PDB file of C-alpha atoms in Angstrom:
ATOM      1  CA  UNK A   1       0.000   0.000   0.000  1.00  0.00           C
ATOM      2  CA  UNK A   2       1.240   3.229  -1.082  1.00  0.00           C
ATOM      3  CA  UNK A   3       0.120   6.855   0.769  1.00  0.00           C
ATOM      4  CA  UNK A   4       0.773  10.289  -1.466  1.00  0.00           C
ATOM      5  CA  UNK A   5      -0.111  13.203   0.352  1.00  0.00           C
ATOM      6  CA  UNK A   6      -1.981  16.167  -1.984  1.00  0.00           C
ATOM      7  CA  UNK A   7      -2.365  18.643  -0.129  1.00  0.00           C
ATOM      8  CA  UNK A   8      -2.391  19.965   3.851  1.00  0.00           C
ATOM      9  CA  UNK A   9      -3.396  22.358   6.219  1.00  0.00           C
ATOM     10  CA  UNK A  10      -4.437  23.292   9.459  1.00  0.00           C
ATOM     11  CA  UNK A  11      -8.353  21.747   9.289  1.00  0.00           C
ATOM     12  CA  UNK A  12      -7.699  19.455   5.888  1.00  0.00           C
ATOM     13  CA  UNK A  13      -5.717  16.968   4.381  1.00  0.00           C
ATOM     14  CA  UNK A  14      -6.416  15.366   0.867  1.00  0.00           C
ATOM     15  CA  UNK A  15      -4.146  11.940   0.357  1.00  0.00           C
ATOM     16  CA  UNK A  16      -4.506   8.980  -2.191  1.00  0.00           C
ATOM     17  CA  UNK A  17      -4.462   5.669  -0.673  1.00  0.00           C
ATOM     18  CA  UNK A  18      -2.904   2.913  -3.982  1.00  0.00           C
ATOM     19  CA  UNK A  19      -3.139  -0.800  -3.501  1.00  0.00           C
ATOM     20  CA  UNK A  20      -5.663  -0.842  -1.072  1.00  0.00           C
ATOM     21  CA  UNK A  21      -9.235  -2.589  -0.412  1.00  0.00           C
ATOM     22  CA  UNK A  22     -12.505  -0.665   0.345  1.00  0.00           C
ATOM     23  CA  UNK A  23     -13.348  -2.353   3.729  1.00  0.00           C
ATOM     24  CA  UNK A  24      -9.997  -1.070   4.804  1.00  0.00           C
ATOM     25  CA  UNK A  25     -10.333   2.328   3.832  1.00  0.00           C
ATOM     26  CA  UNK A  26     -13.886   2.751   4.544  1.00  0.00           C
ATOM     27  CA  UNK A  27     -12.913   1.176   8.700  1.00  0.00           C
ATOM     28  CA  UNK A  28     -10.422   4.272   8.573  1.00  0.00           C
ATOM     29  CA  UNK A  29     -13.196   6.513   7.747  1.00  0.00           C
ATOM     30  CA  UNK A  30     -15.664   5.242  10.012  1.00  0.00           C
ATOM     31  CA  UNK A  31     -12.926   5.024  13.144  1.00  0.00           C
ATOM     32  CA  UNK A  32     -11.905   8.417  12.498  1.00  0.00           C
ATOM     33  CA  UNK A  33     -15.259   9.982  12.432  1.00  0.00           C
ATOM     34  CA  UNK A  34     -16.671   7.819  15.436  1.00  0.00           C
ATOM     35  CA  UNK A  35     -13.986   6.323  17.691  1.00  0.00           C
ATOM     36  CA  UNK A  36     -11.410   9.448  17.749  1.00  0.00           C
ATOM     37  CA  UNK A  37     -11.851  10.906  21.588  1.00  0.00           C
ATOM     38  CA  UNK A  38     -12.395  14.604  21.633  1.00  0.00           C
ATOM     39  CA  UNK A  39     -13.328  16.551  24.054  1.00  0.00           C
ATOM     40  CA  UNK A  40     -17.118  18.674  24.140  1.00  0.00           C
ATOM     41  CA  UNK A  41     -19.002  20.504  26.717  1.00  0.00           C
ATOM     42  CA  UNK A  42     -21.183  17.595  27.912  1.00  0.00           C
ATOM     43  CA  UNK A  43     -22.929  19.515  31.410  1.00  0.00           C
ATOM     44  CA  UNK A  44     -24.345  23.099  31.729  1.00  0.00           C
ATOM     45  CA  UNK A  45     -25.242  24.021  34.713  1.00  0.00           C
ATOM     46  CA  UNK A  46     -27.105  27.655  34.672  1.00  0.00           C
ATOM     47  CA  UNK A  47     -27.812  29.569  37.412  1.00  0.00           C
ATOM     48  CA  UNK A  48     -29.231  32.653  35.672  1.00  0.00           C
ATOM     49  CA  UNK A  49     -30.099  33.419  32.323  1.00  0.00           C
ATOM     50  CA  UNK A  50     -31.787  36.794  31.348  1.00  0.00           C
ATOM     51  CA  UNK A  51     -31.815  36.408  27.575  1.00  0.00           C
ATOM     52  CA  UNK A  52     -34.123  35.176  25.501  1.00  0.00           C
ATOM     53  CA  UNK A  53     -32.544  31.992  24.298  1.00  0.00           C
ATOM     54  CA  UNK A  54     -34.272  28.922  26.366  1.00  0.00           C
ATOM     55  CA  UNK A  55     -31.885  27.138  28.379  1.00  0.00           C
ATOM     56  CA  UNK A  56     -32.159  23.746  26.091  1.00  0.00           C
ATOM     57  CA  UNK A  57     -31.066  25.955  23.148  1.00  0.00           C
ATOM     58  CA  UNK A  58     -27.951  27.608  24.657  1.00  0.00           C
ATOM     59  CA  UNK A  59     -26.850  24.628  26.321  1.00  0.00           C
ATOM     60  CA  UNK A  60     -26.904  22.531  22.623  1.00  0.00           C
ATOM     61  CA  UNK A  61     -24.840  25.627  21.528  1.00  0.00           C
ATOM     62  CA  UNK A  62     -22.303  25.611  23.895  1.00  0.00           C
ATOM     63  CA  UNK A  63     -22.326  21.033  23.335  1.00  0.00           C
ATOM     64  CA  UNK A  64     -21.826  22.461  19.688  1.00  0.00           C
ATOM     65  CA  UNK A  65     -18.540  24.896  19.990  1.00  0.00           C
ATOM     66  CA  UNK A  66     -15.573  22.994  19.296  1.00  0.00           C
ATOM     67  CA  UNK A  67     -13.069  22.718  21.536  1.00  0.00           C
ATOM     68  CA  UNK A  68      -9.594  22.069  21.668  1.00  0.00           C
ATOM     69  CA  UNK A  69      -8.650  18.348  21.594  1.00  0.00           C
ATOM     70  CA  UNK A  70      -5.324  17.585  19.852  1.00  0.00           C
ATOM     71  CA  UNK A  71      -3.030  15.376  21.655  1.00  0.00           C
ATOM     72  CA  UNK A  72      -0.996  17.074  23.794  1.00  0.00           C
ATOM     73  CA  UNK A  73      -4.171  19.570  25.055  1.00  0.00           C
ATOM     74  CA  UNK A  74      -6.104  15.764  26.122  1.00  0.00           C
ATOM     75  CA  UNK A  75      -3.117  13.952  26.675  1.00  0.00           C
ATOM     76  CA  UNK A  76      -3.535  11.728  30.372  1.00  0.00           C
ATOM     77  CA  UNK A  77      -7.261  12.538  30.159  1.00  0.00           C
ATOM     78  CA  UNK A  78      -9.852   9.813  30.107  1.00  0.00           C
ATOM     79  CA  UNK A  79     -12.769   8.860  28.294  1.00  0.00           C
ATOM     80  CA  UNK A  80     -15.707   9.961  30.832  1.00  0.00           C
ATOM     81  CA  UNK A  81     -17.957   6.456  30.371  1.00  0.00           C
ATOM     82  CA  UNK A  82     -14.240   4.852  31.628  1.00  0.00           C
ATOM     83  CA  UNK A  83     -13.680   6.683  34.364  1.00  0.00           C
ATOM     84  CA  UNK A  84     -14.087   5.915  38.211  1.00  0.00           C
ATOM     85  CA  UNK A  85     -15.475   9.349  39.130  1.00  0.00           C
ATOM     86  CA  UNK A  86     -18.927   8.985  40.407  1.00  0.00           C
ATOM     87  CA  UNK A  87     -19.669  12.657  37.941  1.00  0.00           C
ATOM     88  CA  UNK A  88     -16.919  14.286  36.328  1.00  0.00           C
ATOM     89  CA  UNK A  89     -13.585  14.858  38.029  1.00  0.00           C
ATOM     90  CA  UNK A  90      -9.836  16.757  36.576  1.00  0.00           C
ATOM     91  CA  UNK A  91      -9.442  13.268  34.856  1.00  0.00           C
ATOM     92  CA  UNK A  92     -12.065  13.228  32.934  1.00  0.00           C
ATOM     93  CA  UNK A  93     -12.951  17.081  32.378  1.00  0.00           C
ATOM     94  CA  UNK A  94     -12.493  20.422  32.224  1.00  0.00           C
ATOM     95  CA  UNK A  95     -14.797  23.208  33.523  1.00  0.00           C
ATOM     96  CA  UNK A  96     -15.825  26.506  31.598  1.00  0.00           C
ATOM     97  CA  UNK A  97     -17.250  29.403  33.232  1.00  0.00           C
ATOM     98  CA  UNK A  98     -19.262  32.640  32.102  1.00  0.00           C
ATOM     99  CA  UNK A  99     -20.502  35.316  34.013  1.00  0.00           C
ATOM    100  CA  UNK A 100     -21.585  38.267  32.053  1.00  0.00           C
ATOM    101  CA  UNK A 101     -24.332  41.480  32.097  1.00  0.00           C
ATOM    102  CA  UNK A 102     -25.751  43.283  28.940  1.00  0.00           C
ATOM    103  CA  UNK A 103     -25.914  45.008  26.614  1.00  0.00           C
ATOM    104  CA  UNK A 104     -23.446  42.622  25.283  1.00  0.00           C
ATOM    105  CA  UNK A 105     -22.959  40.050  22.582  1.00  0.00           C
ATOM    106  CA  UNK A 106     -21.547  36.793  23.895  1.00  0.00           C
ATOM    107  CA  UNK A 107     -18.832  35.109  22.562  1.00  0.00           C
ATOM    108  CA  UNK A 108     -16.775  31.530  22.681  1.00  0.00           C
ATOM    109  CA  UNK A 109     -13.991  33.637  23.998  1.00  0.00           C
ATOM    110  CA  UNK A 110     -16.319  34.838  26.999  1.00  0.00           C
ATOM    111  CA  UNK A 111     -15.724  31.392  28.138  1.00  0.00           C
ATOM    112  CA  UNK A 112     -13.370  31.077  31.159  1.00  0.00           C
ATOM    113  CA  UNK A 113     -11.402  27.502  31.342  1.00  0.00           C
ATOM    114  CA  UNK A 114      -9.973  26.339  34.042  1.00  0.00           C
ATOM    115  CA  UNK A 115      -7.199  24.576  31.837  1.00  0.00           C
ATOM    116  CA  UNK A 116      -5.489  27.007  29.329  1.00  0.00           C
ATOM    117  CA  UNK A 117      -4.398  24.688  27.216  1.00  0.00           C
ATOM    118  CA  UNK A 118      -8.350  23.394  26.184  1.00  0.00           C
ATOM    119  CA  UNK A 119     -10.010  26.715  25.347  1.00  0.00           C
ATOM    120  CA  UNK A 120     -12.749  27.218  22.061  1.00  0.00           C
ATOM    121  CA  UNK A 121     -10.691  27.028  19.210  1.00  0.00           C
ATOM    122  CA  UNK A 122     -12.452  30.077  17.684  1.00  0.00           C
ATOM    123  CA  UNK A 123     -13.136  33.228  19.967  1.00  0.00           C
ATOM    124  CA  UNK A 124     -15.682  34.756  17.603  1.00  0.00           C
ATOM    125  CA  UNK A 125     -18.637  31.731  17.811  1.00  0.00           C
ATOM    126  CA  UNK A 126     -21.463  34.198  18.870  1.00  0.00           C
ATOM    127  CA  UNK A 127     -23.635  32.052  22.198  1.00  0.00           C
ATOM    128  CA  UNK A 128     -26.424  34.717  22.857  1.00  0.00           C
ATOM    129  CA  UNK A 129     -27.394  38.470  23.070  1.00  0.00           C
ATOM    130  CA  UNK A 130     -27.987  40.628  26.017  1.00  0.00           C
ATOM    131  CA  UNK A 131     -30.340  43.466  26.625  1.00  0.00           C
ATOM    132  CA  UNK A 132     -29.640  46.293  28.694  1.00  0.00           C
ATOM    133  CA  UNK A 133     -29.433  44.298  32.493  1.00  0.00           C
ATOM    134  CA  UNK A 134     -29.508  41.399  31.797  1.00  0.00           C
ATOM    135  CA  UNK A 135     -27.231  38.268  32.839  1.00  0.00           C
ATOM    136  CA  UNK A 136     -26.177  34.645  32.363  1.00  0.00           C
ATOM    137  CA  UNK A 137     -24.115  32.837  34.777  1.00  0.00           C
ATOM    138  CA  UNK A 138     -23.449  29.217  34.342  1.00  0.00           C
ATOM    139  CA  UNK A 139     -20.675  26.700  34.749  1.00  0.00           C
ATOM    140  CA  UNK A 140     -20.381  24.302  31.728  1.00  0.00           C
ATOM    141  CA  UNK A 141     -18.235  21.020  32.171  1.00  0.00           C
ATOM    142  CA  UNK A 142     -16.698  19.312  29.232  1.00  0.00           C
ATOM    143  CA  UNK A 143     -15.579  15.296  28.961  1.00  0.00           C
ATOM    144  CA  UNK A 144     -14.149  13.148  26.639  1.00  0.00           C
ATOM    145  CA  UNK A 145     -16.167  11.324  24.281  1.00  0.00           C
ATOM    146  CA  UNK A 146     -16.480   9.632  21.093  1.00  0.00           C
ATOM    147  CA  UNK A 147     -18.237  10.342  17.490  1.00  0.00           C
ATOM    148  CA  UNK A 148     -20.807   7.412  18.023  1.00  0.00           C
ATOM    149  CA  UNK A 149     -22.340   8.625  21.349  1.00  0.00           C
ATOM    150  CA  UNK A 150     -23.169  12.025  20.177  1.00  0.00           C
ATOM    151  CA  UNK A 151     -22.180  14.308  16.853  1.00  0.00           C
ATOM    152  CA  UNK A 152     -20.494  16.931  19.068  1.00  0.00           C
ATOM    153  CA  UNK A 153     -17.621  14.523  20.090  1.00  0.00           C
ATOM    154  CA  UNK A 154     -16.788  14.321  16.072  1.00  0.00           C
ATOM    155  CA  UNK A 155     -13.676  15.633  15.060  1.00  0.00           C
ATOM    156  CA  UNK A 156     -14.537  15.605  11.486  1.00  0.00           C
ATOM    157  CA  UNK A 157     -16.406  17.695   9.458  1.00  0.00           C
ATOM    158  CA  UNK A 158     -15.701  16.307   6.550  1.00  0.00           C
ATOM    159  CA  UNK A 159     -14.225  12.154   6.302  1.00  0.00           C
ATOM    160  CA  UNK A 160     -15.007  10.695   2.851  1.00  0.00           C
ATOM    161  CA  UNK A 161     -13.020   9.551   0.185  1.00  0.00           C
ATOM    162  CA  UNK A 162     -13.543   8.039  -3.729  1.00  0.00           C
ATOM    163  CA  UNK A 163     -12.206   5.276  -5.887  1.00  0.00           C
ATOM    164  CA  UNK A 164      -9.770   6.801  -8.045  1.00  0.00           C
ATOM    165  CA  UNK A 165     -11.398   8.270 -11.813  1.00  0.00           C
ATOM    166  CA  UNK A 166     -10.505   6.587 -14.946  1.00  0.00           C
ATOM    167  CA  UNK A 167     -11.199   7.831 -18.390  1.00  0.00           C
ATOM    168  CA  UNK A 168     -10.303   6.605 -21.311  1.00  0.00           C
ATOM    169  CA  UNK A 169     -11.392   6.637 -24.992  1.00  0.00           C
ATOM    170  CA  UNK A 170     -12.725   4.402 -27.777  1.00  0.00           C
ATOM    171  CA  UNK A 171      -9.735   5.620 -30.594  1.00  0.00           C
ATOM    172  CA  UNK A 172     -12.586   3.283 -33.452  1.00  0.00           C
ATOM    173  CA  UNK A 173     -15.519   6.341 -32.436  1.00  0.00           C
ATOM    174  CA  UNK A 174     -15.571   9.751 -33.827  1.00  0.00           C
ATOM    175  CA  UNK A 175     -13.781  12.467 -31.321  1.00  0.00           C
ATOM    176  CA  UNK A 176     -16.930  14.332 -29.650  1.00  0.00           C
ATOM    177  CA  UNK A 177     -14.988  17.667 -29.213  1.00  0.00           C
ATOM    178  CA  UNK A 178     -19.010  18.758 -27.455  1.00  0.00           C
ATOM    179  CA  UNK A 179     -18.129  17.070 -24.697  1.00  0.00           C
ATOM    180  CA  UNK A 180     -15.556  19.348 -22.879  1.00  0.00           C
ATOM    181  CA  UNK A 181     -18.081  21.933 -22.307  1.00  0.00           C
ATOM    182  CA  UNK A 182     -20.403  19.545 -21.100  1.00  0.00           C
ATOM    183  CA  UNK A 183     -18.095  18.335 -18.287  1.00  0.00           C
ATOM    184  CA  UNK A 184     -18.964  20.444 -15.146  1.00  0.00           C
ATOM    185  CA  UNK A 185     -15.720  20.434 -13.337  1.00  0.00           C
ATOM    186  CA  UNK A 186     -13.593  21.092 -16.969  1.00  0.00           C
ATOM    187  CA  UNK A 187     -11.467  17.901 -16.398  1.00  0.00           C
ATOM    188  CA  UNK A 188     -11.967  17.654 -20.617  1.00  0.00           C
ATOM    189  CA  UNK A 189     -10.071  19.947 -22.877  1.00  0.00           C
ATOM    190  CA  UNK A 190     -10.546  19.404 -26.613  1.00  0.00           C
ATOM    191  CA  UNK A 191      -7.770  19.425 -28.316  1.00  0.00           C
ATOM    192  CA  UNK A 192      -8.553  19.639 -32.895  1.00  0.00           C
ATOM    193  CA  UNK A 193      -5.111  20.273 -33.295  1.00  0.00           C
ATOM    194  CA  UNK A 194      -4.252  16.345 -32.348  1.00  0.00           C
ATOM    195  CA  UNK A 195      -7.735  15.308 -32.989  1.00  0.00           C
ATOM    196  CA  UNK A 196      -8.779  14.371 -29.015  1.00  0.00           C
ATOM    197  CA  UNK A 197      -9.786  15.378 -25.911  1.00  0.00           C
ATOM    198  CA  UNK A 198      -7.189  15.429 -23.253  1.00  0.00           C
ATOM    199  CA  UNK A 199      -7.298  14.583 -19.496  1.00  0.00           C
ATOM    200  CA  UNK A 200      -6.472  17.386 -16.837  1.00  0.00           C
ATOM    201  CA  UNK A 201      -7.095  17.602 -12.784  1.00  0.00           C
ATOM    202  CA  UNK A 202      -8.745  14.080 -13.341  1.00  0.00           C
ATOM    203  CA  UNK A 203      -8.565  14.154  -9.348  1.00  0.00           C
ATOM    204  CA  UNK A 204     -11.223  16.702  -9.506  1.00  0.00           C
ATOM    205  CA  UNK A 205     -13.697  14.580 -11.789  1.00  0.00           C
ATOM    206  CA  UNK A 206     -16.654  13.317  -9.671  1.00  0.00           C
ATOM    207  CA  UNK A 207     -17.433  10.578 -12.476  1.00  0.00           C
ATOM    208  CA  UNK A 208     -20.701  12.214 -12.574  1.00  0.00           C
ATOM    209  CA  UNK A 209     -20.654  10.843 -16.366  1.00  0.00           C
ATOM    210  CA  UNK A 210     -22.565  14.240 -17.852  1.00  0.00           C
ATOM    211  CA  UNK A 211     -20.145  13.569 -20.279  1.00  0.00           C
ATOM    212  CA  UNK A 212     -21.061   9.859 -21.074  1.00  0.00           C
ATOM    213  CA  UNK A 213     -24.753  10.459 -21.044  1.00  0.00           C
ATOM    214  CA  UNK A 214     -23.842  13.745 -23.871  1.00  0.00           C
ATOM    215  CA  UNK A 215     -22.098  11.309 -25.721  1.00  0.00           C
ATOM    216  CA  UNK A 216     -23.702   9.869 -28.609  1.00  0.00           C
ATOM    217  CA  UNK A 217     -20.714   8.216 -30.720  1.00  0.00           C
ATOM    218  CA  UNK A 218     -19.905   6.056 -27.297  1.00  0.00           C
ATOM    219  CA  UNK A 219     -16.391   7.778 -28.073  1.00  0.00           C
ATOM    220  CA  UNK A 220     -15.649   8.594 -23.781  1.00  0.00           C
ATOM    221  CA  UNK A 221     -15.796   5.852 -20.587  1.00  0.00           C
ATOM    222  CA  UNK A 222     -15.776   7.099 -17.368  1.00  0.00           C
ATOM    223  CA  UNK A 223     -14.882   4.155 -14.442  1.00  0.00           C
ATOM    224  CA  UNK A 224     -12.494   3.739 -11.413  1.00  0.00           C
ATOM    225  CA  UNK A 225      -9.307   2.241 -10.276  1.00  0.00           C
ATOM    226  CA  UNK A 226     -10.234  -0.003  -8.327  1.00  0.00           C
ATOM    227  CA  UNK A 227      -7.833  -0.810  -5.621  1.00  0.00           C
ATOM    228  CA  UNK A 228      -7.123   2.978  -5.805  1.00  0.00           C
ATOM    229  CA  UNK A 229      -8.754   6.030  -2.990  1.00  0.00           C
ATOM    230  CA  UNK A 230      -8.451   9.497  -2.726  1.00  0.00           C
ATOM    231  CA  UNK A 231      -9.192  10.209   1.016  1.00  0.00           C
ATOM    232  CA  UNK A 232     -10.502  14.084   2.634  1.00  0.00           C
ATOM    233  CA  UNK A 233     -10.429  14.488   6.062  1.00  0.00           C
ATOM    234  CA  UNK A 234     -11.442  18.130   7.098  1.00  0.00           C
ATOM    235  CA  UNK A 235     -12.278  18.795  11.419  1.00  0.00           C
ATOM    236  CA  UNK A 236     -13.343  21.089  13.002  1.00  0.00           C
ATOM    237  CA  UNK A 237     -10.254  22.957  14.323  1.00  0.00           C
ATOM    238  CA  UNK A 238     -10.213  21.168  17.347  1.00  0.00           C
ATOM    239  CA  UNK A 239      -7.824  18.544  16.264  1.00  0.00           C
ATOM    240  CA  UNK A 240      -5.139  18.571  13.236  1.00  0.00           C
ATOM    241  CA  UNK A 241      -5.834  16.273  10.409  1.00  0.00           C
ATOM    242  CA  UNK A 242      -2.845  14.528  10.298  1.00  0.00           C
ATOM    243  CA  UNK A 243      -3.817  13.364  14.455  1.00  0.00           C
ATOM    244  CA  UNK A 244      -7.171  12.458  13.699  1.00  0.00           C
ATOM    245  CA  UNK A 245      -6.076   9.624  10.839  1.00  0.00           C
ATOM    246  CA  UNK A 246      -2.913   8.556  12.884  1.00  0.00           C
ATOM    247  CA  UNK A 247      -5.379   7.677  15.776  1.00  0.00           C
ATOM    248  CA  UNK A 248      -7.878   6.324  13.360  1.00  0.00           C
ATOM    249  CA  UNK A 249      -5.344   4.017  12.607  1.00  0.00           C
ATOM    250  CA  UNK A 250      -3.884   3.456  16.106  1.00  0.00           C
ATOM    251  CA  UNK A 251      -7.650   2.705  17.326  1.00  0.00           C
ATOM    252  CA  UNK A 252      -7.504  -0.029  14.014  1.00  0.00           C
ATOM    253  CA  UNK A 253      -4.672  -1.578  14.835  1.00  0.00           C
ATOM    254  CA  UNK A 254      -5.911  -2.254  18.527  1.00  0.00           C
ATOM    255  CA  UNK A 255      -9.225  -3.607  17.154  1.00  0.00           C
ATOM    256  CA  UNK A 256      -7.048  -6.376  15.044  1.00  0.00           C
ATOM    257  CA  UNK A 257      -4.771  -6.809  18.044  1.00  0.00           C
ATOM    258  CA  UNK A 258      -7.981  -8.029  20.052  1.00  0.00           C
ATOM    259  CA  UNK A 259      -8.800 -10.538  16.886  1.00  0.00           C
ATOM    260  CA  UNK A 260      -5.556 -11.700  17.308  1.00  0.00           C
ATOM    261  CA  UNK A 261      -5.532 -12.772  20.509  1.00  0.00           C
ATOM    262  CA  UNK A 262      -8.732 -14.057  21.254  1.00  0.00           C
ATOM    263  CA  UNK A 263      -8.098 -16.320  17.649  1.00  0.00           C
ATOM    264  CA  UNK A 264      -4.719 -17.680  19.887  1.00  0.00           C
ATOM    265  CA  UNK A 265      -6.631 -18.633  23.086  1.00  0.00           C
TER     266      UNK A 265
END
């Protein structure tokens, strides 16, 4: 198996996975969007809200604001259904405070941590809106979790990936030069000069087949490589890219470790 790296950033990679099967990729895709831990505000406790947001609504927002998870920020932390705490305790969380009075727009950054290092990743997430006088005060508490129990513990916003496009062309059919302004994405670029259309970014082609179905000489085929993936992982901000597949694949290899041993016994 061979791994080619596309392009990176801070929220998104974009790598092609060769020699590879689609059970394998797709359990990548699946662990990283529902077995990665990351860490949410799971507990709000208000003790006076003024505004005119219900309680349910700003509590989901604050479950919703991502928060800072990479490795090192969670690193020694547990997941809170695994630990011994009878509630939450410095193991398994981290506590958030807000205290504020209006006129006043509140903000992600308004949030007061008592760890430094796990704060909202953005400052500029707007909560809720204050009128002249009035106040929230809460404590929110956020744990460790996983993808599968809940949508806010998901460090991806984006985990999918495609076979590999393949194009090629009947050279017996008459060249249907029509066909490069069909294709949506212009991955087809004719070409009268050499007689044929020619291939370009065929990474970008989403085998849509707008071309095929345009085509009435059966000159273009549109298919896949088969044992071939190109893989997009985009989060959140709360965790690099690059940490959410290396634990995807950590979490894998522990899965296959259990098979392993209970096969031996």
């Amino acid at each position: 198996m061979e791994i080619e790296v596309k392009s990176k950033d801070e929220n998104e990679i974009v790598f092609i996975v060769r020699d590879a099967e689609v059970p394998f990729v797709n359990a990548i895709r699946r662990i990283a969007m529902m077995e990665v831990p990351k860490i949410a505000i799971e507990d709000v406790n208000i003790v006076q809200n003024d505004s005119a947001m219900f309680n349910e609504v700003l509590a989901h927002r604050l479950g919703l604001t991502p928060l800072i998870s990479n490795l090192d920020a969670i690193e020694g932390m547990e997941i809170a259904d695994e630990c011994d705490c009878e509630e939450y305790c410095p193991k398994c969380s981290v506590s958030f405070t807000l205290n504020k009075t209006g006129p006043a727009v509140i903000y992600s950054k308004d949030l007061v941590s008592t760890d430094s290092t796990i704060k909202p990743v953005y400052d500029t997430i707007p909560l809720l809106k204050l009128k002249e006088d009035e106040n929230v005060e809460l404590e929110a508490v956020a744990k460790i979790g996983l993808g599968k129990d809940h949508a806010k513990w998901m460090p991806t916003t984006v985990c999918a990936y495609k076979q590999y496009p393949e194009i090629t062309f009947n050279e017996d059919a008459e060249v249907n030069y029509d066909l490069a302004e069909v294709c949506p994405r212009n991955i087809l670029k004719s070409d009268k000069r050499s007689k044929k259309l020619k291939v370009q970014n065929i990474e970008d082609c989403s085998m849509c087949k707008s071309c095929v179905r345009a085509d009435e000489n059966d000159y273009i085929n549109i298919g896949f490589e088969p044992n071939n993936f190109i893989f997009r992982i985009e989060t959140d901000g709360s965790m690099p890219p690059e940490e959410v597949l290396l634990k995807a694949c950590d979490v894998l290899s522990d899965k296959a470790d259990k098979f392993i041993t209970f096969s031996e016994n």
